[in-house]
Short mmCIF file of C-alpha atoms in Angstrom, two decimals:
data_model
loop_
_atom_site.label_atom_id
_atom_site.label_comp_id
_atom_site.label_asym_id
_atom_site.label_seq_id
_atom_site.Cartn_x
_atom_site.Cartn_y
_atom_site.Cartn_z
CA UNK A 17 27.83 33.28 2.45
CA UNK A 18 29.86 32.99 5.44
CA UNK A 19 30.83 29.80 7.15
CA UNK A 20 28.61 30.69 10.20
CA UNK A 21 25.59 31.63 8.21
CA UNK A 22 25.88 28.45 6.33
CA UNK A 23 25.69 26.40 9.11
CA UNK A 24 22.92 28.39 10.66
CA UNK A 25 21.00 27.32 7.57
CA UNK A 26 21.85 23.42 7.60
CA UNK A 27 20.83 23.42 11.46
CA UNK A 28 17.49 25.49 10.49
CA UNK A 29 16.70 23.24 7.80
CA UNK A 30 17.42 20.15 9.90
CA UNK A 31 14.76 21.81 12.97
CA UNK A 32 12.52 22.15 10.29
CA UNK A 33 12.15 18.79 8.45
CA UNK A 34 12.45 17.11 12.13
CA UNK A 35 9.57 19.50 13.29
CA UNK A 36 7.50 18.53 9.52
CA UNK A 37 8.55 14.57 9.99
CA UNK A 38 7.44 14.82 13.78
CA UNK A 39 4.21 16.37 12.84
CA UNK A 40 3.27 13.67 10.01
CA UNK A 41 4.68 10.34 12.11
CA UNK A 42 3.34 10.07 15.21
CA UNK A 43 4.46 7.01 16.87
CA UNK A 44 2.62 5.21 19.01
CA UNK A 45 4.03 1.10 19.52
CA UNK A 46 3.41 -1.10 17.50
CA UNK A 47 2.50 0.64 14.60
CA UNK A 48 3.54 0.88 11.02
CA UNK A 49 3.59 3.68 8.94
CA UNK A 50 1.47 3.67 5.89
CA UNK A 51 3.34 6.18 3.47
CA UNK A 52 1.90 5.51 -0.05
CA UNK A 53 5.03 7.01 -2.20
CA UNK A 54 2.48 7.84 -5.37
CA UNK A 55 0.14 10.84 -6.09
CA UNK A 56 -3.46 11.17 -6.29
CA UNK A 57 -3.95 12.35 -9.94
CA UNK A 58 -6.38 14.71 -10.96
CA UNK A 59 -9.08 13.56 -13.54
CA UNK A 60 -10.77 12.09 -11.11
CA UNK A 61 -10.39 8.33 -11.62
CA UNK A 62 -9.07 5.93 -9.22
CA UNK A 63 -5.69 5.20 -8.43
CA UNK A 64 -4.43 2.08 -7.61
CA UNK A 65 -1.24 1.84 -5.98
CA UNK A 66 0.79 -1.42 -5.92
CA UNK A 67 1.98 -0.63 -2.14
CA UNK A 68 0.70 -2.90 0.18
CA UNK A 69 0.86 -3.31 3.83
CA UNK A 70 -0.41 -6.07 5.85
CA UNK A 71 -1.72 -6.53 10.01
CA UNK A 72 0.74 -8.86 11.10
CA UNK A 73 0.04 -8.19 15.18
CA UNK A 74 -3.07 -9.83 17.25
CA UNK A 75 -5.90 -7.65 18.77
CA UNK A 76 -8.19 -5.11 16.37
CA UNK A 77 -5.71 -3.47 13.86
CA UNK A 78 -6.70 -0.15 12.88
CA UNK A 79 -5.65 2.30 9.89
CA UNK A 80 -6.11 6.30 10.50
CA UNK A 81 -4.93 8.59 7.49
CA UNK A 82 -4.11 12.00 6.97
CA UNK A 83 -4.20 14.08 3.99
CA UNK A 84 -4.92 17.48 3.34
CA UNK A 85 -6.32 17.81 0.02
CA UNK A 86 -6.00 21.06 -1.39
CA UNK A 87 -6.04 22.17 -5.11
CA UNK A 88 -9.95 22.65 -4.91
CA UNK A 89 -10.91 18.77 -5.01
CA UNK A 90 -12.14 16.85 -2.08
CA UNK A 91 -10.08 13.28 -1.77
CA UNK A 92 -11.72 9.92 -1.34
CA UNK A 93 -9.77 6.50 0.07
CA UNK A 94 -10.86 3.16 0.42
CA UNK A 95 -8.43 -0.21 0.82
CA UNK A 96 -8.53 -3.12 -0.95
CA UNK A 97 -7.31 -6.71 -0.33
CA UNK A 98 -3.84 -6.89 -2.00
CA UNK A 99 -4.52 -10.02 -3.23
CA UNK A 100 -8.09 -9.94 -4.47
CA UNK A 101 -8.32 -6.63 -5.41
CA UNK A 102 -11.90 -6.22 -3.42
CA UNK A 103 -12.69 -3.61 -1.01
CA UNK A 104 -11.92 -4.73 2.55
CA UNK A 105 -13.02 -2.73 5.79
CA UNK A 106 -15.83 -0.30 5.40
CA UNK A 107 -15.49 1.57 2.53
CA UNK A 108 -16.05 0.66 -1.18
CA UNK A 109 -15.46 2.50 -4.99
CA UNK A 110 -19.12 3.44 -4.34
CA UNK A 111 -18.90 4.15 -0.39
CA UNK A 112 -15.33 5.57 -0.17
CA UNK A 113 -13.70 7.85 2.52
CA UNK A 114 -14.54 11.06 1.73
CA UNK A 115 -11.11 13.48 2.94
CA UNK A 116 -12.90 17.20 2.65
CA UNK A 117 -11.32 20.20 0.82
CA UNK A 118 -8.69 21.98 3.01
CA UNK A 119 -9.38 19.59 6.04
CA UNK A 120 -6.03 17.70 7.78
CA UNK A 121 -8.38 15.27 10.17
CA UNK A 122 -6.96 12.21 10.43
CA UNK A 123 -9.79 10.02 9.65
CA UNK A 124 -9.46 6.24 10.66
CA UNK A 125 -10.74 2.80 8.19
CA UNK A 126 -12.10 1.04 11.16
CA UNK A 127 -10.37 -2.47 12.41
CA UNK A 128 -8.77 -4.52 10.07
CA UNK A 129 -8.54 -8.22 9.97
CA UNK A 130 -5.43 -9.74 11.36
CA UNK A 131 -3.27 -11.16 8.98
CA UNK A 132 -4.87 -8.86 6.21
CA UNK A 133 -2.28 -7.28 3.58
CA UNK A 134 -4.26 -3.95 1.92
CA UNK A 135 -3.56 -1.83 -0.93
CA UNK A 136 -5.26 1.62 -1.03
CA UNK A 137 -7.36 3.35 -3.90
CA UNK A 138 -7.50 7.32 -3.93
CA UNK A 139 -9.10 9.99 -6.00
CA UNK A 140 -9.49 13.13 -6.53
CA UNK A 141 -13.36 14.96 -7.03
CA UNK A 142 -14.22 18.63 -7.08
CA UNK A 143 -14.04 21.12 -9.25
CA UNK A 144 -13.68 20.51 -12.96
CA UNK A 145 -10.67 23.06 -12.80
CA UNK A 146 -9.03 21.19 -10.24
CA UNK A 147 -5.52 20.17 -10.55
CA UNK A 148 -2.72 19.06 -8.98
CA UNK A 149 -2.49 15.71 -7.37
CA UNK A 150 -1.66 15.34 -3.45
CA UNK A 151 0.01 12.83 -0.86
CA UNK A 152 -0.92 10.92 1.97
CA UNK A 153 -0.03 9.42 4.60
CA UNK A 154 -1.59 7.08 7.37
CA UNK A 155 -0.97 4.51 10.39
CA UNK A 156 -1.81 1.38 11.20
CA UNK A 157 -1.67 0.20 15.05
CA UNK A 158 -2.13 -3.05 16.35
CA UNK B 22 20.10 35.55 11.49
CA UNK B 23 16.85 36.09 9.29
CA UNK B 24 17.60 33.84 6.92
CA UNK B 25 17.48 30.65 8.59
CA UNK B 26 14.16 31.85 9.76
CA UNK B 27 12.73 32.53 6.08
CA UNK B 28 14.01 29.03 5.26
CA UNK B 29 11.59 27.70 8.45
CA UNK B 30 9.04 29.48 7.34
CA UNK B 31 8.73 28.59 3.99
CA UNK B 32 9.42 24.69 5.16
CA UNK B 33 6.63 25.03 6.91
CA UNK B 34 4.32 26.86 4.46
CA UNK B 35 5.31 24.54 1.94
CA UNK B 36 4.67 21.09 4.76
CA UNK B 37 1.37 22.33 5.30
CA UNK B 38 -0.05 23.24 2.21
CA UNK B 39 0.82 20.00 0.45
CA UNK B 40 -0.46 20.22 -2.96
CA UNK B 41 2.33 19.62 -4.77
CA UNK B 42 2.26 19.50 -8.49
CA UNK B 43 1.10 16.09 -9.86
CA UNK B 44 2.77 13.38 -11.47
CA UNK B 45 -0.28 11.44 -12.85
CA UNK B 46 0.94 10.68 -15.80
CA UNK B 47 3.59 8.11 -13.83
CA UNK B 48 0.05 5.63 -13.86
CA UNK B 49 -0.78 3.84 -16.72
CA UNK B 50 -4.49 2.42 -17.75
CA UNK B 51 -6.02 -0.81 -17.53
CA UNK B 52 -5.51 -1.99 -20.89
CA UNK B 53 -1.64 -1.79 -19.79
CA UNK B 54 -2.28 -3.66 -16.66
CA UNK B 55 -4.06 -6.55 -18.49
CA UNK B 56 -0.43 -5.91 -20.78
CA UNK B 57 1.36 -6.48 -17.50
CA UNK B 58 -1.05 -9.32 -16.15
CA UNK B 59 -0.41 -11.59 -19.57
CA UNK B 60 3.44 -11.06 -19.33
CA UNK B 61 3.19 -12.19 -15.55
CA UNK B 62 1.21 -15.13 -15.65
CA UNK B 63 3.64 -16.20 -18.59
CA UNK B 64 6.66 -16.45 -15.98
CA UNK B 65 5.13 -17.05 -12.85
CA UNK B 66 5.01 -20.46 -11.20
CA UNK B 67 1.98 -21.78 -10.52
CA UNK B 68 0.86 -24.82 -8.23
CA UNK B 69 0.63 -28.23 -11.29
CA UNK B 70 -2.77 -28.09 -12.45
CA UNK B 71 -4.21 -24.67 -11.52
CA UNK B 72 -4.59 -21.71 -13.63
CA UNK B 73 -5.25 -19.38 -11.07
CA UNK B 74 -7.61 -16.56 -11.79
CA UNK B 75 -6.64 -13.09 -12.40
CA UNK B 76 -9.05 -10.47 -13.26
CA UNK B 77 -8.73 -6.97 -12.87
CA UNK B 78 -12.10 -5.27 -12.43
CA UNK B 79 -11.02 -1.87 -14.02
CA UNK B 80 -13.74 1.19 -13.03
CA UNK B 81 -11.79 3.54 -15.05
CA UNK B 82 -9.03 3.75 -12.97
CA UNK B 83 -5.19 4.31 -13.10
CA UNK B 84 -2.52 1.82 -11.92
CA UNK B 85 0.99 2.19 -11.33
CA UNK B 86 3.13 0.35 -12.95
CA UNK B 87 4.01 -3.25 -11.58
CA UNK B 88 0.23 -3.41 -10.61
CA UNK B 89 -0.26 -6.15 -13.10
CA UNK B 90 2.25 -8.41 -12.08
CA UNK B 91 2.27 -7.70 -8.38
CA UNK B 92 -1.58 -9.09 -8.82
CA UNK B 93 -0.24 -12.50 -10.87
CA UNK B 94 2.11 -12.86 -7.55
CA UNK B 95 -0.10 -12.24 -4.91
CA UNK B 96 -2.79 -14.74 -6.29
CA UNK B 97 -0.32 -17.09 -7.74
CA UNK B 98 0.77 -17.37 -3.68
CA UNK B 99 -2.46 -17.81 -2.64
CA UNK B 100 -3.09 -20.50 -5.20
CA UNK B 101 0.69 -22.25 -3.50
CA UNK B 102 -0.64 -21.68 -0.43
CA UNK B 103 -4.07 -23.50 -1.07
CA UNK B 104 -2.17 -26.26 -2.87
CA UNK B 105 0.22 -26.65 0.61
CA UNK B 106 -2.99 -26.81 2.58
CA UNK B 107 -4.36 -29.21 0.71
CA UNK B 108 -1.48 -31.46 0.35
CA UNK B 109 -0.79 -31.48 4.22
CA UNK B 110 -4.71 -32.13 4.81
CA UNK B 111 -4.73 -35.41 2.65
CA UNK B 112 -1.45 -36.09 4.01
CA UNK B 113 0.77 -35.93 0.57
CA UNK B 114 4.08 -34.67 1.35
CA UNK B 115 5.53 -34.82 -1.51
CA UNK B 116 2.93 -32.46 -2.60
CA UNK B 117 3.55 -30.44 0.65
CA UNK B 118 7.00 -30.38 -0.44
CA UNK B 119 6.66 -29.14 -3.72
CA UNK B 120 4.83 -25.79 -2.52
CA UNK B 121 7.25 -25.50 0.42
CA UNK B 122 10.13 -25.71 -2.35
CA UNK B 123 8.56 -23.14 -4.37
CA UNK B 124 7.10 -20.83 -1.44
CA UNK B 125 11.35 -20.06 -1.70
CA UNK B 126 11.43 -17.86 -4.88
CA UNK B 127 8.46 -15.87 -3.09
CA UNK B 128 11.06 -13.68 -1.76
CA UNK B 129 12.84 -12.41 -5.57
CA UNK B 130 9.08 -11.61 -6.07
CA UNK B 131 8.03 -7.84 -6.87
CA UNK B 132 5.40 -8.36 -4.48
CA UNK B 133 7.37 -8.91 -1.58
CA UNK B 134 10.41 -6.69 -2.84
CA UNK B 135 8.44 -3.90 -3.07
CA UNK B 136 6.83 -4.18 0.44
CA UNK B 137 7.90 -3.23 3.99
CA UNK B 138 8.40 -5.60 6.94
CA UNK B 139 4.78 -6.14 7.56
CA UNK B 140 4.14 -7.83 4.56
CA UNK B 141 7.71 -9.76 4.57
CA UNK B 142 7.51 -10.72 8.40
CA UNK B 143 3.76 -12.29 7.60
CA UNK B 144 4.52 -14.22 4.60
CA UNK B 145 7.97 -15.53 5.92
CA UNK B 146 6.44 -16.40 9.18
CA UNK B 147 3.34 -17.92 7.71
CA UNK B 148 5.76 -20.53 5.44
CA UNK B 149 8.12 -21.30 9.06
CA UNK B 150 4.97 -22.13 10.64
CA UNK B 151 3.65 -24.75 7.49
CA UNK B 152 7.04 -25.70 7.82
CA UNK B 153 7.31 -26.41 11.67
CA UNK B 154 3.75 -28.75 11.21
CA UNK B 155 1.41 -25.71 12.21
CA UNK B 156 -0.11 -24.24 9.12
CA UNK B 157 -2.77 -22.25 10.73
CA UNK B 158 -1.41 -18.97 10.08
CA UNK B 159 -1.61 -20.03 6.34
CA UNK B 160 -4.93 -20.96 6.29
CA UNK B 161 -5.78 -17.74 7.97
CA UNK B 162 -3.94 -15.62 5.53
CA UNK B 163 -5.87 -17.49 2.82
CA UNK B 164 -9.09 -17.07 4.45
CA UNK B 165 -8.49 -12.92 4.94
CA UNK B 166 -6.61 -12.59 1.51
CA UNK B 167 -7.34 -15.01 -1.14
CA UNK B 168 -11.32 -15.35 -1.60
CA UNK B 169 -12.57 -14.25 -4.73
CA UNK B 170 -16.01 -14.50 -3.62
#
């Protein structure tokens, strides 16, 4: 590969993750990124995820997430109080936030309590055949 | 020139399919967890005369690993927390002391290694404030965080 071509590549490569990264993260102020770093299995049980992220500014804090789940399973969220384990916000185990097959809304978790640290719980549902697990990501303003 | 174009592409593809293959078998069960929970509670300071409670209400789930301990830390800081607020309500400082002495390790915790900013900037600012005489910030983070109920 010539030296020219080679470089062409690094530069496309770099245009491309910025354009993915500036897709996924917008970046309004005063806002943290939510980027759970695990997988939502397949199986469909819960998965609990140790990362936790707390509202730490005044006013209504909110949480909006985007996933796109794909491999034939609808997703489902709901957050949890990273020191109780309960369900905080609106959604529960039995009332969770349903993320439809092959749908990239960002769907919000309503305001969050100031000075509230959350964990999130995600599974997978669908198809008996389904497999694969997916990411997420979300943001929370305030 | 194509070629940096096919490598775009695919990027792209690839970003918005997501899908990727899965890695479920990096979570462990709940019997592992309670594993994790026992070790935890076995080296984890707690206020003098509390045992505080940690359950884990297991639905069939799946738990990464450090779940179990990061749930010891979080309540065994709530139960500090509530032991600092009661101390500086019945006006023992030595008491108050104690907890603000201990509220130091917080920070070699897995808890609050493992998170970003927004949970380190809360809990650090919540223990300056206690420490400054205004422990209202505390007693809200106990109120939105630390209820079993």
């Amino acid at each position: 590969m010539s030296r020219h071509r080679a470089k062409a590549n690094r530069w496309a490569l770099t245009l491309a993750f910025v354009g993915i990264l500036g897709g996924l993260l917008p970046s309004p102020a005063h806002a943290t990124l939510v980027n759970v770093s695990g997988l939502v299995p397949k199986g469909g049980s819960w998965a609990n995820y140790n990362t936790s992220r707390c509202t730490t500014g005044a006013g209504k804090p909110t949480l909006e997430v985007q996933a796109w789940a794909g491999d034939n399973a609808d997703m489902y969220f709901y957050i949890r109080s990273s020191q109780t384990n309960l369900a905080i916000g609106s959604y529960t185990s039995s009332n969770p936030r349903r993320f439809p097959l092959h749908d990239g809304t960002i769907r919000g978790f309503g305001t969050i309590v100031v000075g509230t640290c959350f964990k999130i719980s995600a599974r997978k549902d669908g198809f008996p055949f389904a497999s694969g697990s997916e990411t997420w990501t979300g943001l929370l303003s305030h | 020139m194509i070629r940096p174009l096919v490598v775009i592409t695919i990027s792209l593809i690839l970003a918005g399919c997501g899908g990727e293959p899965g890695d479920s078998e990096s979570f462990q069960n709940a019997e592992a967890v309670r594993a994790e929970i026992e070790a935890a509670a076995a080296d984890t300071p707690v206020p003098p005369g509390t045992t505080p409670d940690v359950t884990l209400n297991d639905n069939g789930g799946v738990y990464e690993p450090g779940f179990g301990r990061q749930l010891v830390q979080g309540r065994a800081m709530c139960a500090w927390f509530d032991y600092w607020l009661t101390a500086l309500a019945a006006g023992r400082s030595d008491d108050a002391e104690v907890a603000s002495v201990a509220s130091d390790q917080f920070s070699s915790w897995d808890i609050y290694i493992a998170a970003d900013s927004s949970y380190t900037e809360l809990i650090d600012g919540i223990i300056d404030s206690a420490r400054l005489g205004d422990p209202t910030p505390m007693r809200q983070f106990v109120e939105n965080n630390c209820a079993l109920t």
